[in-house]
């Protein structure tokens, strides 16, 4: 197993920040890595994702929603068709922090191929980090528009 994570502090409430990872139709507006995400926001639902890594070709895959706790956590899991080879459990956790929200995004990779997939896992972390600033800007602009600032 190997885990990667990144975080960013956002000057907006967890309830407002929650809209970014859960409004799947808006991903193309702010997310440079996950360019398309479709499916239902409920545990057990299947999601279809299209990612555009900074280096490489687009990747399409399916994942299953494993946790939805409004304003707190969204998780999904996916992997290769053969169980036990390589899989990932991806999540967004929203925590109140200094009057705003700390968003922690991470993935836990499991399976026999984890040791040989090190470069892919490293690039995944880089792509998560690419998402941070646009996520912050989107949520803070939404908060500013909502407050009349």
PDB file of C-alpha atoms in Angstrom:
ATOM      1  CA  UNK A   1       0.000   0.000   0.000  1.00  0.00           C
ATOM      2  CA  UNK A   2       1.034   3.579  -0.637  1.00  0.00           C
ATOM      3  CA  UNK A   3      -0.742   6.819   0.181  1.00  0.00           C
ATOM      4  CA  UNK A   4      -0.353  10.296  -1.279  1.00  0.00           C
ATOM      5  CA  UNK A   5      -2.095  13.467  -0.163  1.00  0.00           C
ATOM      6  CA  UNK A   6      -2.080  17.204  -0.564  1.00  0.00           C
ATOM      7  CA  UNK A   7      -4.038  20.015   1.016  1.00  0.00           C
ATOM      8  CA  UNK A   8      -5.023  23.621   0.526  1.00  0.00           C
ATOM      9  CA  UNK A   9      -6.650  26.163   2.827  1.00  0.00           C
ATOM     10  CA  UNK A  10      -9.685  27.929   1.384  1.00  0.00           C
ATOM     11  CA  UNK A  11     -11.303  31.102   2.714  1.00  0.00           C
ATOM     12  CA  UNK A  12     -14.850  29.740   2.568  1.00  0.00           C
ATOM     13  CA  UNK A  13     -17.069  27.552   4.702  1.00  0.00           C
ATOM     14  CA  UNK A  14     -17.011  23.751   4.316  1.00  0.00           C
ATOM     15  CA  UNK A  15     -20.627  23.897   3.117  1.00  0.00           C
ATOM     16  CA  UNK A  16     -19.719  26.184   0.238  1.00  0.00           C
ATOM     17  CA  UNK A  17     -16.437  24.405  -0.550  1.00  0.00           C
ATOM     18  CA  UNK A  18     -18.423  21.142  -0.714  1.00  0.00           C
ATOM     19  CA  UNK A  19     -19.964  22.319  -3.993  1.00  0.00           C
ATOM     20  CA  UNK A  20     -16.667  22.035  -5.912  1.00  0.00           C
ATOM     21  CA  UNK A  21     -16.042  18.288  -5.563  1.00  0.00           C
ATOM     22  CA  UNK A  22     -19.733  17.338  -5.618  1.00  0.00           C
ATOM     23  CA  UNK A  23     -21.062  19.378  -8.560  1.00  0.00           C
ATOM     24  CA  UNK A  24     -19.775  17.024 -11.217  1.00  0.00           C
ATOM     25  CA  UNK A  25     -21.014  19.189 -14.106  1.00  0.00           C
ATOM     26  CA  UNK A  26     -18.682  22.013 -12.966  1.00  0.00           C
ATOM     27  CA  UNK A  27     -15.426  20.018 -12.952  1.00  0.00           C
ATOM     28  CA  UNK A  28     -14.365  21.369 -16.380  1.00  0.00           C
ATOM     29  CA  UNK A  29     -14.777  24.920 -15.011  1.00  0.00           C
ATOM     30  CA  UNK A  30     -12.092  24.567 -12.344  1.00  0.00           C
ATOM     31  CA  UNK A  31     -10.361  21.196 -12.492  1.00  0.00           C
ATOM     32  CA  UNK A  32      -7.306  20.883 -14.768  1.00  0.00           C
ATOM     33  CA  UNK A  33      -6.869  17.167 -13.975  1.00  0.00           C
ATOM     34  CA  UNK A  34     -10.313  15.570 -13.717  1.00  0.00           C
ATOM     35  CA  UNK A  35     -11.839  16.984 -16.874  1.00  0.00           C
ATOM     36  CA  UNK A  36     -15.102  15.027 -16.808  1.00  0.00           C
ATOM     37  CA  UNK A  37     -16.992  13.250 -14.047  1.00  0.00           C
ATOM     38  CA  UNK A  38     -20.466  11.786 -14.398  1.00  0.00           C
ATOM     39  CA  UNK A  39     -22.655   9.683 -12.157  1.00  0.00           C
ATOM     40  CA  UNK A  40     -24.764  10.004  -9.043  1.00  0.00           C
ATOM     41  CA  UNK A  41     -23.577  11.415  -5.750  1.00  0.00           C
ATOM     42  CA  UNK A  42     -24.558   8.438  -3.579  1.00  0.00           C
ATOM     43  CA  UNK A  43     -22.715   5.558  -1.975  1.00  0.00           C
ATOM     44  CA  UNK A  44     -22.593   2.589  -4.338  1.00  0.00           C
ATOM     45  CA  UNK A  45     -23.067   4.643  -7.522  1.00  0.00           C
ATOM     46  CA  UNK A  46     -20.700   4.174 -10.435  1.00  0.00           C
ATOM     47  CA  UNK A  47     -18.802   7.223 -11.655  1.00  0.00           C
ATOM     48  CA  UNK A  48     -17.199   7.677 -15.075  1.00  0.00           C
ATOM     49  CA  UNK A  49     -14.093   9.864 -14.977  1.00  0.00           C
ATOM     50  CA  UNK A  50     -11.783  11.313 -17.613  1.00  0.00           C
ATOM     51  CA  UNK A  51      -8.470  12.656 -16.379  1.00  0.00           C
ATOM     52  CA  UNK A  52      -5.963  14.748 -18.277  1.00  0.00           C
ATOM     53  CA  UNK A  53      -2.558  14.282 -16.645  1.00  0.00           C
ATOM     54  CA  UNK A  54      -0.033  17.118 -16.988  1.00  0.00           C
ATOM     55  CA  UNK A  55       2.215  14.606 -18.752  1.00  0.00           C
ATOM     56  CA  UNK A  56       0.509  12.003 -20.858  1.00  0.00           C
ATOM     57  CA  UNK A  57      -2.709  11.122 -22.562  1.00  0.00           C
ATOM     58  CA  UNK A  58      -6.235  11.326 -21.176  1.00  0.00           C
ATOM     59  CA  UNK A  59      -7.325   8.368 -19.084  1.00  0.00           C
ATOM     60  CA  UNK A  60     -10.923   7.151 -18.783  1.00  0.00           C
ATOM     61  CA  UNK A  61     -11.976   4.900 -15.919  1.00  0.00           C
ATOM     62  CA  UNK A  62     -14.857   3.975 -13.662  1.00  0.00           C
ATOM     63  CA  UNK A  63     -15.023   4.197  -9.893  1.00  0.00           C
ATOM     64  CA  UNK A  64     -17.580   3.437  -7.209  1.00  0.00           C
ATOM     65  CA  UNK A  65     -18.649   6.031  -4.646  1.00  0.00           C
ATOM     66  CA  UNK A  66     -17.678   4.735  -1.194  1.00  0.00           C
ATOM     67  CA  UNK A  67     -18.504   7.689   1.087  1.00  0.00           C
ATOM     68  CA  UNK A  68     -20.619  10.833   0.928  1.00  0.00           C
ATOM     69  CA  UNK A  69     -20.857  12.879   4.113  1.00  0.00           C
ATOM     70  CA  UNK A  70     -22.190  16.308   3.182  1.00  0.00           C
ATOM     71  CA  UNK A  71     -19.717  19.087   3.861  1.00  0.00           C
ATOM     72  CA  UNK A  72     -17.145  16.641   5.223  1.00  0.00           C
ATOM     73  CA  UNK A  73     -16.053  13.816   2.906  1.00  0.00           C
ATOM     74  CA  UNK A  74     -16.373  12.412  -0.610  1.00  0.00           C
ATOM     75  CA  UNK A  75     -14.619   9.157  -1.569  1.00  0.00           C
ATOM     76  CA  UNK A  76     -14.545   6.859  -4.561  1.00  0.00           C
ATOM     77  CA  UNK A  77     -12.575   3.713  -5.399  1.00  0.00           C
ATOM     78  CA  UNK A  78     -11.481   2.220  -8.681  1.00  0.00           C
ATOM     79  CA  UNK A  79      -8.837  -0.027 -10.130  1.00  0.00           C
ATOM     80  CA  UNK A  80      -7.829  -2.536 -12.711  1.00  0.00           C
ATOM     81  CA  UNK A  81     -10.448  -5.112 -13.746  1.00  0.00           C
ATOM     82  CA  UNK A  82      -8.553  -7.915 -11.988  1.00  0.00           C
ATOM     83  CA  UNK A  83      -9.028  -7.447  -8.219  1.00  0.00           C
ATOM     84  CA  UNK A  84      -5.871  -7.232  -6.138  1.00  0.00           C
ATOM     85  CA  UNK A  85      -3.558  -5.989  -8.894  1.00  0.00           C
ATOM     86  CA  UNK A  86      -3.849  -2.225  -8.550  1.00  0.00           C
ATOM     87  CA  UNK A  87      -6.526   0.005  -7.114  1.00  0.00           C
ATOM     88  CA  UNK A  88      -7.017   3.424  -5.680  1.00  0.00           C
ATOM     89  CA  UNK A  89      -9.278   4.891  -3.035  1.00  0.00           C
ATOM     90  CA  UNK A  90      -9.566   8.637  -3.709  1.00  0.00           C
ATOM     91  CA  UNK A  91     -10.992  11.172  -1.315  1.00  0.00           C
ATOM     92  CA  UNK A  92     -11.678  14.784  -0.489  1.00  0.00           C
ATOM     93  CA  UNK A  93     -11.904  15.654   3.212  1.00  0.00           C
ATOM     94  CA  UNK A  94     -13.132  19.104   4.269  1.00  0.00           C
ATOM     95  CA  UNK A  95     -12.119  20.316   7.709  1.00  0.00           C
ATOM     96  CA  UNK A  96     -12.920  23.669   9.352  1.00  0.00           C
ATOM     97  CA  UNK A  97      -9.615  25.544   9.689  1.00  0.00           C
ATOM     98  CA  UNK A  98      -8.886  29.152  10.792  1.00  0.00           C
ATOM     99  CA  UNK A  99     -12.346  30.382   9.812  1.00  0.00           C
ATOM    100  CA  UNK A 100     -12.246  28.638   6.442  1.00  0.00           C
ATOM    101  CA  UNK A 101     -11.762  25.110   5.178  1.00  0.00           C
ATOM    102  CA  UNK A 102      -8.731  22.892   4.802  1.00  0.00           C
ATOM    103  CA  UNK A 103      -9.300  20.531   1.886  1.00  0.00           C
ATOM    104  CA  UNK A 104      -7.234  17.367   2.021  1.00  0.00           C
ATOM    105  CA  UNK A 105      -7.175  15.357  -1.162  1.00  0.00           C
ATOM    106  CA  UNK A 106      -5.521  11.998  -1.262  1.00  0.00           C
ATOM    107  CA  UNK A 107      -5.429   8.488  -2.567  1.00  0.00           C
ATOM    108  CA  UNK A 108      -4.562   5.138  -1.046  1.00  0.00           C
ATOM    109  CA  UNK A 109      -3.105   2.758  -3.626  1.00  0.00           C
ATOM    110  CA  UNK A 110      -3.266  -0.985  -3.011  1.00  0.00           C
ATOM    111  CA  UNK A 111      -2.446  -4.161  -4.885  1.00  0.00           C
ATOM    112  CA  UNK A 112       0.418  -6.278  -6.111  1.00  0.00           C
ATOM    113  CA  UNK A 113       1.510  -3.698  -8.711  1.00  0.00           C
ATOM    114  CA  UNK A 114       1.950  -0.782  -6.286  1.00  0.00           C
ATOM    115  CA  UNK A 115       5.755  -1.245  -6.038  1.00  0.00           C
ATOM    116  CA  UNK A 116       6.184  -1.053  -9.812  1.00  0.00           C
ATOM    117  CA  UNK A 117       3.712   1.812 -10.280  1.00  0.00           C
ATOM    118  CA  UNK A 118       5.765   4.317  -8.290  1.00  0.00           C
ATOM    119  CA  UNK A 119       6.172   6.806 -11.148  1.00  0.00           C
ATOM    120  CA  UNK A 120       2.429   6.756 -11.898  1.00  0.00           C
ATOM    121  CA  UNK A 121       1.652   7.319  -8.228  1.00  0.00           C
ATOM    122  CA  UNK A 122       4.145  10.214  -8.070  1.00  0.00           C
ATOM    123  CA  UNK A 123       2.540  11.818 -11.139  1.00  0.00           C
ATOM    124  CA  UNK A 124      -0.904  11.349  -9.585  1.00  0.00           C
ATOM    125  CA  UNK A 125       0.219  13.397  -6.584  1.00  0.00           C
ATOM    126  CA  UNK A 126       1.564  16.102  -8.918  1.00  0.00           C
ATOM    127  CA  UNK A 127      -1.808  16.208 -10.673  1.00  0.00           C
ATOM    128  CA  UNK A 128      -3.660  16.494  -7.356  1.00  0.00           C
ATOM    129  CA  UNK A 129      -1.407  19.425  -6.494  1.00  0.00           C
ATOM    130  CA  UNK A 130      -2.302  21.033  -9.845  1.00  0.00           C
ATOM    131  CA  UNK A 131      -5.935  20.969  -8.730  1.00  0.00           C
ATOM    132  CA  UNK A 132      -5.379  22.870  -5.473  1.00  0.00           C
ATOM    133  CA  UNK A 133      -5.104  26.476  -6.642  1.00  0.00           C
ATOM    134  CA  UNK A 134      -7.979  26.307  -9.162  1.00  0.00           C
ATOM    135  CA  UNK A 135     -10.125  24.601  -6.480  1.00  0.00           C
ATOM    136  CA  UNK A 136      -9.296  27.437  -4.049  1.00  0.00           C
ATOM    137  CA  UNK A 137      -9.950  30.170  -6.611  1.00  0.00           C
ATOM    138  CA  UNK A 138     -13.288  28.646  -7.659  1.00  0.00           C
ATOM    139  CA  UNK A 139     -14.552  28.222  -4.081  1.00  0.00           C
ATOM    140  CA  UNK A 140     -13.374  31.660  -2.931  1.00  0.00           C
ATOM    141  CA  UNK A 141     -14.939  33.360  -5.972  1.00  0.00           C
ATOM    142  CA  UNK A 142     -18.198  31.561  -5.216  1.00  0.00           C
ATOM    143  CA  UNK A 143     -17.984  32.644  -1.565  1.00  0.00           C
ATOM    144  CA  UNK A 144     -17.243  36.234  -2.576  1.00  0.00           C
ATOM    145  CA  UNK A 145     -20.159  36.312  -5.026  1.00  0.00           C
ATOM    146  CA  UNK A 146     -22.482  34.879  -2.392  1.00  0.00           C
ATOM    147  CA  UNK A 147     -21.522  37.433   0.240  1.00  0.00           C
ATOM    148  CA  UNK A 148     -21.706  40.419  -2.080  1.00  0.00           C
ATOM    149  CA  UNK A 149     -17.979  41.221  -1.621  1.00  0.00           C
TER     150      UNK A 149
END
